[in-house]
Amino acid sequence: QKEVEQDPGPLSVPEGAIVSLNCTYSNSAFQYFMWYRQYSRKGPELLMYTYSSGNKEDGRFTAQVDKSSKYISLFIRDSQPSDSATYLCAVNTNAGKSTFGDGTTLTVKP
Amino acid sequence: EAGVAQSPRYKIIEKRQSVAFWCNPISGHATLYWYQQILGQGPKLLIQFQNNGVVDDSQLPKDRFSAERLKGVDSTLKIQPAKLEDSAVYLCASSLRTKTSGLRADTQYFGPGTRLTVL
């Protein structure tokens, strides 16, 4: 069993839709939760991070963590064609080792 | 601020040949990471350096992969001999993380990667 499981996608939505991206993790030692965005042929870039249960909002993006069910989500409001990319969830332990999900590829159609 | 630099961007070799990748992290970043990203998968950590010491190399196939970070700045990752299954993108990342900085300094900045094809 993988330590981090991510909804595989791909996901295709019309412009303006609300997008929900989801991951589950197995180890309660993970304390730090991140979402990365990766455009084609580029390295991942950090979108959001959080270290507690609850919601964290940044513009059109909301990261949600539920430690009791080991579930993390990223919501994108008013999705734009420029949001088309692969989204990776990642979790960290205190030692700073990141474990990534396999990514969900999102396409937002104009 | 300059980002993480990697070279070459693309490399094609035949199996059993050797190859080396280079990474220059963001200036002042103590921690450097090498990841392997196979098509359709997330990045997998190969090795993590803090300054010039190895923090974690538990997933590095040490019979064929080696890495060094001389003087705690640039790093090279080498594969010798390469296998077909080594075809992947090799990503370098850096962060400000130190022994005492804790998780909040662990934002990793990734380079563009080196795409390796082994024929």
Coordinates of C-alpha atoms in Angstrom, one line a residue:
Chain A
Q1 CA 0.0 0.0 0.0
K2 CA 1.3 3.4 -0.9
E3 CA 1.8 5.9 1.9
V4 CA -0.1 8.6 -0.1
E5 CA -2.9 7.8 -2.5
Q6 CA -4.2 10.4 -4.9
D7 CA -7.4 10.4 -7.0
P8 CA -5.8 9.5 -10.4
G9 CA -7.9 11.6 -12.8
P10 CA -7.5 12.9 -15.4
L11 CA -10.1 15.6 -14.7
S12 CA -11.6 17.8 -17.3
V13 CA -13.9 20.7 -16.3
P14 CA -15.3 23.8 -18.0
E15 CA -13.9 27.2 -17.2
G16 CA -15.4 28.6 -14.0
A17 CA -16.1 25.3 -12.4
I18 CA -15.2 24.3 -8.8
V19 CA -12.5 21.6 -8.8
S20 CA -11.9 19.2 -6.0
L21 CA -8.6 17.2 -5.8
N22 CA -8.2 14.6 -3.1
C23 CA -5.6 12.5 -1.3
T24 CA -5.5 10.0 1.5
Y25 CA -2.4 9.1 3.6
S26 CA -1.7 6.1 5.8
N27 CA 0.8 7.3 8.4
S28 CA -0.3 9.5 11.3
A29 CA 3.3 10.6 11.7
F30 CA 2.8 12.9 8.7
Q31 CA 2.4 16.4 10.1
Y32 CA 2.9 18.8 7.2
F33 CA 0.7 18.8 4.1
M34 CA 1.4 20.4 0.8
W35 CA -0.1 20.9 -2.7
Y36 CA 2.2 21.4 -5.7
R37 CA 1.3 22.4 -9.2
Q38 CA 3.4 21.0 -12.1
Y39 CA 3.1 22.3 -15.6
S40 CA 4.2 20.1 -18.5
R41 CA 8.0 19.8 -18.7
K42 CA 8.5 21.9 -15.6
G43 CA 9.4 21.2 -11.9
P44 CA 6.7 21.2 -9.3
E45 CA 5.9 24.5 -7.6
L46 CA 4.5 24.8 -4.1
L47 CA 0.9 26.1 -4.1
M48 CA -0.1 25.7 -0.5
Y49 CA 1.0 24.1 2.7
T50 CA -0.6 23.5 6.1
Y51 CA 0.2 21.7 9.3
S52 CA -3.1 21.5 11.1
S53 CA -6.6 20.2 10.5
G54 CA -9.0 22.6 9.0
N55 CA -9.1 24.9 6.0
K56 CA -6.5 27.3 4.6
E57 CA -7.5 29.7 1.9
D58 CA -5.3 31.6 -0.6
G59 CA -7.2 33.4 -3.3
R60 CA -9.1 30.9 -5.4
F61 CA -7.4 27.9 -3.7
T62 CA -8.5 26.2 -0.4
A63 CA -6.5 23.4 1.2
Q64 CA -8.4 21.2 3.6
V65 CA -6.9 18.7 6.0
D66 CA -8.8 16.1 8.2
K67 CA -6.2 14.4 10.3
S68 CA -8.7 12.1 11.9
S69 CA -9.6 10.5 8.6
K70 CA -6.1 11.1 7.0
Y71 CA -7.7 13.0 4.1
I72 CA -6.5 16.1 2.3
S73 CA -8.2 18.1 -0.4
L74 CA -7.5 21.1 -2.6
F75 CA -10.4 23.1 -3.9
I76 CA -10.1 25.5 -6.9
R77 CA -12.8 28.1 -7.3
D78 CA -13.6 29.8 -10.6
S79 CA -11.2 27.5 -12.4
Q80 CA -9.2 29.1 -15.3
P81 CA -7.5 27.5 -18.4
S82 CA -4.2 28.6 -16.8
D83 CA -5.0 26.2 -13.9
S84 CA -4.5 23.3 -16.4
A85 CA -1.6 21.3 -14.9
T86 CA -0.9 18.2 -12.8
Y87 CA -1.5 18.7 -9.1
L88 CA 0.5 16.7 -6.6
C89 CA -0.2 16.3 -2.9
A90 CA 2.7 15.7 -0.6
V91 CA 3.1 14.9 3.1
N92 CA 6.1 15.5 5.4
T93 CA 7.4 14.0 8.6
N94 CA 9.4 16.0 11.2
A95 CA 12.6 14.8 9.4
G96 CA 11.6 16.8 6.3
K97 CA 11.2 13.9 4.0
S98 CA 8.4 14.5 1.5
T99 CA 6.3 11.7 0.1
F100 CA 4.3 12.6 -3.0
G101 CA 1.1 11.3 -4.5
D102 CA 1.1 10.3 -8.2
G103 CA -0.7 13.5 -9.3
T104 CA -4.0 14.4 -10.8
T105 CA -4.0 16.0 -14.3
L106 CA -6.5 18.8 -14.6
T107 CA -7.7 20.4 -17.9
V108 CA -9.9 23.5 -17.7
K109 CA -11.6 24.1 -21.0
P110 CA -12.4 27.6 -22.1
Chain B
E1 CA 16.3 35.6 -7.0
A2 CA 17.7 32.9 -9.3
G3 CA 16.0 29.5 -9.1
V4 CA 17.4 26.0 -9.0
A5 CA 19.5 25.3 -12.1
Q6 CA 19.9 21.9 -13.6
S7 CA 21.8 20.6 -16.6
P8 CA 21.5 19.0 -19.0
R9 CA 17.8 19.4 -19.7
Y10 CA 17.7 16.3 -21.8
K11 CA 19.9 13.2 -22.1
I12 CA 19.6 10.1 -24.2
I13 CA 21.9 7.2 -23.6
E14 CA 22.0 3.4 -24.2
K15 CA 21.7 0.9 -21.4
R16 CA 24.9 0.2 -19.5
Q17 CA 26.3 3.6 -20.3
S18 CA 26.9 6.1 -17.5
V19 CA 25.4 9.6 -17.1
A20 CA 25.8 12.5 -14.7
F21 CA 23.4 15.3 -13.8
W22 CA 24.3 18.6 -12.2
C23 CA 22.3 20.9 -9.9
N24 CA 23.0 24.4 -8.5
P25 CA 20.6 25.2 -5.7
I26 CA 19.3 28.6 -4.7
S27 CA 22.0 30.6 -2.9
G28 CA 22.0 30.1 0.8
H29 CA 19.8 27.0 0.8
A30 CA 21.3 24.4 3.2
T31 CA 19.3 21.4 2.0
L32 CA 19.3 19.8 -1.4
Y33 CA 17.2 17.0 -2.7
W34 CA 17.3 14.7 -5.7
Y35 CA 14.1 13.1 -6.9
Q36 CA 13.2 10.6 -9.6
Q37 CA 9.9 11.2 -11.4
I38 CA 8.8 8.3 -13.6
L39 CA 6.1 9.2 -16.2
G40 CA 2.7 9.2 -14.5
Q41 CA 4.1 9.1 -11.0
G42 CA 4.9 11.6 -8.3
P43 CA 8.5 12.5 -7.5
K44 CA 10.3 9.9 -5.4
L45 CA 13.1 11.1 -3.1
L46 CA 16.5 9.6 -3.9
I47 CA 18.8 11.5 -1.6
Q48 CA 18.7 14.5 0.7
F49 CA 21.7 16.5 1.7
Q50 CA 22.0 19.1 4.5
N51 CA 25.0 21.2 3.6
N52 CA 27.5 18.5 2.4
G53 CA 26.2 15.7 4.6
V54 CA 23.7 13.0 3.6
V55 CA 20.5 13.1 5.6
D56 CA 18.5 10.4 3.8
D57 CA 19.6 8.0 1.0
S58 CA 17.4 5.1 1.9
Q59 CA 15.8 5.0 -1.6
L60 CA 19.0 5.5 -3.6
P61 CA 19.9 2.3 -5.5
K62 CA 23.5 2.4 -4.3
D63 CA 24.8 -0.3 -6.6
R64 CA 24.4 2.1 -9.6
F65 CA 23.5 5.5 -8.3
S66 CA 25.8 7.9 -6.5
A67 CA 25.6 11.5 -5.5
E68 CA 27.8 14.1 -3.9
R69 CA 27.5 17.7 -2.8
L70 CA 30.9 19.2 -2.6
K71 CA 31.4 22.2 -0.4
G72 CA 27.7 22.2 0.5
V73 CA 26.6 24.0 -2.7
D74 CA 26.4 22.3 -6.2
S75 CA 25.6 18.6 -6.5
T76 CA 26.0 15.9 -9.0
L77 CA 24.0 12.7 -9.4
K78 CA 25.5 9.8 -11.4
I79 CA 24.1 6.6 -12.8
Q80 CA 26.5 3.8 -13.7
P81 CA 25.5 1.6 -15.5
A82 CA 22.1 2.8 -16.6
K83 CA 19.1 0.5 -17.0
L84 CA 16.0 0.9 -19.1
E85 CA 13.9 1.5 -15.9
D86 CA 16.1 4.5 -15.1
S87 CA 14.2 6.5 -17.8
A88 CA 12.6 9.3 -15.9
V89 CA 12.9 13.0 -15.0
Y90 CA 15.5 13.7 -12.4
L91 CA 14.5 16.7 -10.3
C92 CA 16.7 18.7 -8.0
A93 CA 15.2 20.8 -5.2
S94 CA 16.5 23.0 -2.4
S95 CA 15.2 24.5 0.8
L96 CA 16.4 26.6 3.7
R97 CA 15.9 23.7 6.1
T98 CA 18.5 23.3 8.8
K99 CA 18.8 21.0 11.8
T100 CA 17.0 23.5 13.9
S101 CA 14.7 25.4 11.5
G102 CA 11.8 22.9 11.7
L103 CA 9.2 22.1 9.1
R104 CA 8.2 25.7 8.3
A105 CA 11.5 26.3 6.5
D106 CA 11.0 23.2 4.4
T107 CA 9.5 24.8 1.4
Q108 CA 11.2 23.1 -1.5
Y109 CA 12.0 24.9 -4.7
F110 CA 12.4 22.6 -7.7
G111 CA 14.5 23.0 -10.8
P112 CA 13.2 22.2 -14.3
G113 CA 14.6 18.6 -14.2
T114 CA 16.7 16.5 -16.5
R115 CA 14.7 14.2 -18.7
L116 CA 16.7 10.9 -19.2
T117 CA 15.9 8.4 -21.8
V118 CA 17.7 5.0 -21.7
L119 CA 17.5 3.0 -24.9

